[in-house]
Coordinates of N, CA and C in Angstrom, one line a residue:
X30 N 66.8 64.7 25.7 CA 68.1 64.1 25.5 C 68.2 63.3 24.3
X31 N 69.4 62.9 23.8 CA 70.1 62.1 22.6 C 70.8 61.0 22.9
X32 N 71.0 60.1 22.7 CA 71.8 58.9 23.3 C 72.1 58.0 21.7
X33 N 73.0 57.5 21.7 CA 73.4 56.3 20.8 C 74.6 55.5 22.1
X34 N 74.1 54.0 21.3 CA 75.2 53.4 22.5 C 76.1 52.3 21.4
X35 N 77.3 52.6 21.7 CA 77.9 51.2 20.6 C 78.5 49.9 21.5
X36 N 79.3 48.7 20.3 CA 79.8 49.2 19.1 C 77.7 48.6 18.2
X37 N 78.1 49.4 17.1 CA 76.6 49.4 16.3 C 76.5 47.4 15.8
X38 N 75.4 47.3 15.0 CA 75.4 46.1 14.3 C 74.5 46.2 13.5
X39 N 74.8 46.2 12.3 CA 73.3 46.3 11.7 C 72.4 45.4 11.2
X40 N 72.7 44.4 11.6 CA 72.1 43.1 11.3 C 71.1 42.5 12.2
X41 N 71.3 43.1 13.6 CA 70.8 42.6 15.2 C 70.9 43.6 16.1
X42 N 70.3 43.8 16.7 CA 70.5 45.1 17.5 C 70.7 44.5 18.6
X43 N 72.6 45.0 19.0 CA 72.7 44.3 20.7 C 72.6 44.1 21.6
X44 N 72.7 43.8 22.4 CA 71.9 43.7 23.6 C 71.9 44.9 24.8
X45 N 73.2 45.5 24.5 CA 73.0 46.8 25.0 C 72.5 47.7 24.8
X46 N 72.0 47.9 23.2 CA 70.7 48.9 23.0 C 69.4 48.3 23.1
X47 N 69.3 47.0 22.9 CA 67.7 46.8 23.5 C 67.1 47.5 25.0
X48 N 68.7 47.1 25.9 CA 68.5 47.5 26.9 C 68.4 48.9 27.4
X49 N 69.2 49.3 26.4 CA 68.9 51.5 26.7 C 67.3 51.5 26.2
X50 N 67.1 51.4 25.2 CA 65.6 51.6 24.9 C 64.9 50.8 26.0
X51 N 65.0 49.7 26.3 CA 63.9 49.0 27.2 C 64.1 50.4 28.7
X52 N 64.7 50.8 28.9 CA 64.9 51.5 29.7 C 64.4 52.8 29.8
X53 N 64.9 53.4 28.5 CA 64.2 55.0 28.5 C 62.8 54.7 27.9
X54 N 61.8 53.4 27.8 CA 60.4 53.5 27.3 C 60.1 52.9 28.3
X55 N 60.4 52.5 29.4 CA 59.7 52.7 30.8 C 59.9 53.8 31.1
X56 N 60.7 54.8 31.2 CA 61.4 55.6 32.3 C 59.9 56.8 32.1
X57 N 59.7 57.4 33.1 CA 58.6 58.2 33.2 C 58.8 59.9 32.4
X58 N 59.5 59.4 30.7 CA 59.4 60.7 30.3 C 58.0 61.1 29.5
X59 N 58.5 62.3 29.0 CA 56.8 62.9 28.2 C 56.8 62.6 26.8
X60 N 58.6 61.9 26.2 CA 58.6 62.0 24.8 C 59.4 61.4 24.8
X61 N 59.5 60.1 23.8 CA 60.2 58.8 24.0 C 60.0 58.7 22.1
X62 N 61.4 58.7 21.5 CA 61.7 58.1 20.0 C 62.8 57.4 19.8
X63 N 62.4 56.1 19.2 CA 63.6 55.3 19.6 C 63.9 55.0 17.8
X64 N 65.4 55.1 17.4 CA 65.1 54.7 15.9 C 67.1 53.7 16.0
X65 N 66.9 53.2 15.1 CA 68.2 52.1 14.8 C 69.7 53.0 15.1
X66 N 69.3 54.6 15.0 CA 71.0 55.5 14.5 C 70.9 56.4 15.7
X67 N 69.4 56.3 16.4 CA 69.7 57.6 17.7 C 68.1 57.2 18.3
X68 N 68.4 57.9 19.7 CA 67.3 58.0 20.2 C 66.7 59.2 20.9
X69 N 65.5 59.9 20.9 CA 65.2 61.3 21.8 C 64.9 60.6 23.1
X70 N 64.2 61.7 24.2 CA 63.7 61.5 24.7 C 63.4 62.9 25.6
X71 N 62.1 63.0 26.0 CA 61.6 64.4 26.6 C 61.2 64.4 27.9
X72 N 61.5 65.1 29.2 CA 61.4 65.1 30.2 C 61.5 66.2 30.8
X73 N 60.9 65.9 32.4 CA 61.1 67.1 33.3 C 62.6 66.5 33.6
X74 N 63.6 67.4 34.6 CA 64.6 67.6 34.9 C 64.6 65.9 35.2
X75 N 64.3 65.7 36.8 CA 64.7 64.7 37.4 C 64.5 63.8 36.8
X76 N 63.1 63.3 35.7 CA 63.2 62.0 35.3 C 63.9 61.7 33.8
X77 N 64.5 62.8 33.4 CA 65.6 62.8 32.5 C 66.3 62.2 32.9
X78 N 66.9 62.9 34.1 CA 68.3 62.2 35.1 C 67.8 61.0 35.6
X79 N 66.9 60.9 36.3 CA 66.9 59.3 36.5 C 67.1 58.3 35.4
X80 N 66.5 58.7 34.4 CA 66.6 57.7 33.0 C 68.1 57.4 32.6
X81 N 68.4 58.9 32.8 CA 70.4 59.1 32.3 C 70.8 57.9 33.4
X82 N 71.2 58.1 34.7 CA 71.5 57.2 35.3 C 71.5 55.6 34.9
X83 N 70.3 55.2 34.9 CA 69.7 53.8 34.5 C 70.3 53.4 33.3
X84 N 70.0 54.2 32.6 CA 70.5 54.2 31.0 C 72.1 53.9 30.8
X85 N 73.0 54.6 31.3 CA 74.8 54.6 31.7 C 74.8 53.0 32.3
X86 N 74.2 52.9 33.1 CA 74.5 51.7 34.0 C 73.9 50.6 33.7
X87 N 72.8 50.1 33.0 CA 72.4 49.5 32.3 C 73.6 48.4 31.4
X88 N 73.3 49.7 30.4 CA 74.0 49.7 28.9 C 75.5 49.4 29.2
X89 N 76.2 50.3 29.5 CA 77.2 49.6 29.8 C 77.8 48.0 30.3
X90 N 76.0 47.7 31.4 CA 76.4 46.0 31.9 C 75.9 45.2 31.5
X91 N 75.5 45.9 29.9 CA 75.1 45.2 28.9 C 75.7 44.7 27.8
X92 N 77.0 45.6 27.8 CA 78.3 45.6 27.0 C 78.7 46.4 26.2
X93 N 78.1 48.0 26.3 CA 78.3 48.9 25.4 C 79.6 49.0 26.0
X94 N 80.5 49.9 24.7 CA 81.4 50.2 24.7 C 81.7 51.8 24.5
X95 N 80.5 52.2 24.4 CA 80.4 53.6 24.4 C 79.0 53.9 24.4
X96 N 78.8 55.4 25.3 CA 77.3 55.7 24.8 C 77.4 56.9 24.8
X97 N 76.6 57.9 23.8 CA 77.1 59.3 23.1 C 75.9 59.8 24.0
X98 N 76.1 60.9 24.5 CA 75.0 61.6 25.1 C 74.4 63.0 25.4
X99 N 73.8 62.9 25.2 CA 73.5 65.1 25.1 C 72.0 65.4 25.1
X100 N 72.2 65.6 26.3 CA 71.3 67.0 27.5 C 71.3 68.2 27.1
X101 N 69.9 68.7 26.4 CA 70.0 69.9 26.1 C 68.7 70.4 27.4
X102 N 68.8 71.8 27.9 CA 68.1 72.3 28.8 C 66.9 73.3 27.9
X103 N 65.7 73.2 28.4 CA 64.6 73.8 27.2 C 63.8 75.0 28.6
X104 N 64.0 76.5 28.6 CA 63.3 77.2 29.5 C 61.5 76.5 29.1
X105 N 60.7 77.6 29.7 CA 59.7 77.5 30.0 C 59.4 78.1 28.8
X106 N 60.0 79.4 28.5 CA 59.7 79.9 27.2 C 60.3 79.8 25.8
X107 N 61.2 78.8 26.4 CA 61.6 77.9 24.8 C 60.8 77.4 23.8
X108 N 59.5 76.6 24.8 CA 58.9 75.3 24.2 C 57.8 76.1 23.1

């Protein structure tokens, strides 16, 4: 998955992205990149979606005002 959450700041990072990251770098994926303009992150099914959940509900009551998101699905013989 891809996630950015706004509105941005580039001076301080606010409080609702510390809290998406603090979130998806606990969350029990296989592949966690977190950078100032986007973030990855790699998982089996469910703990993608658990992360998504946490992550929406979080961030949002954290004060985002938006969070951009995109779930790509990877077969077995993709990887």
């Amino acid at each position: 998955m891809e996630f950015t959450t706004e509105p941005f700041d580039l001076d301080e990072a606010p409080a609702h992205a510390v809290v998406a990251r603090e979130v998806i770098q606990s969350a029990e994926l296989d592949a966690v990149d977190v950078g100032p303009f986007g973030n990855t992150a790699e998982g089996g099914a469910d703990a993608v979606l658990t992360a998504v959940d946490a992550l929406l509900r979080k961030s949002l009551e954290a004060g985002a005002t938006r969070v951009s998101l995109q779930v790509n699905v990877i077969g077995e013989g993709d990887k």
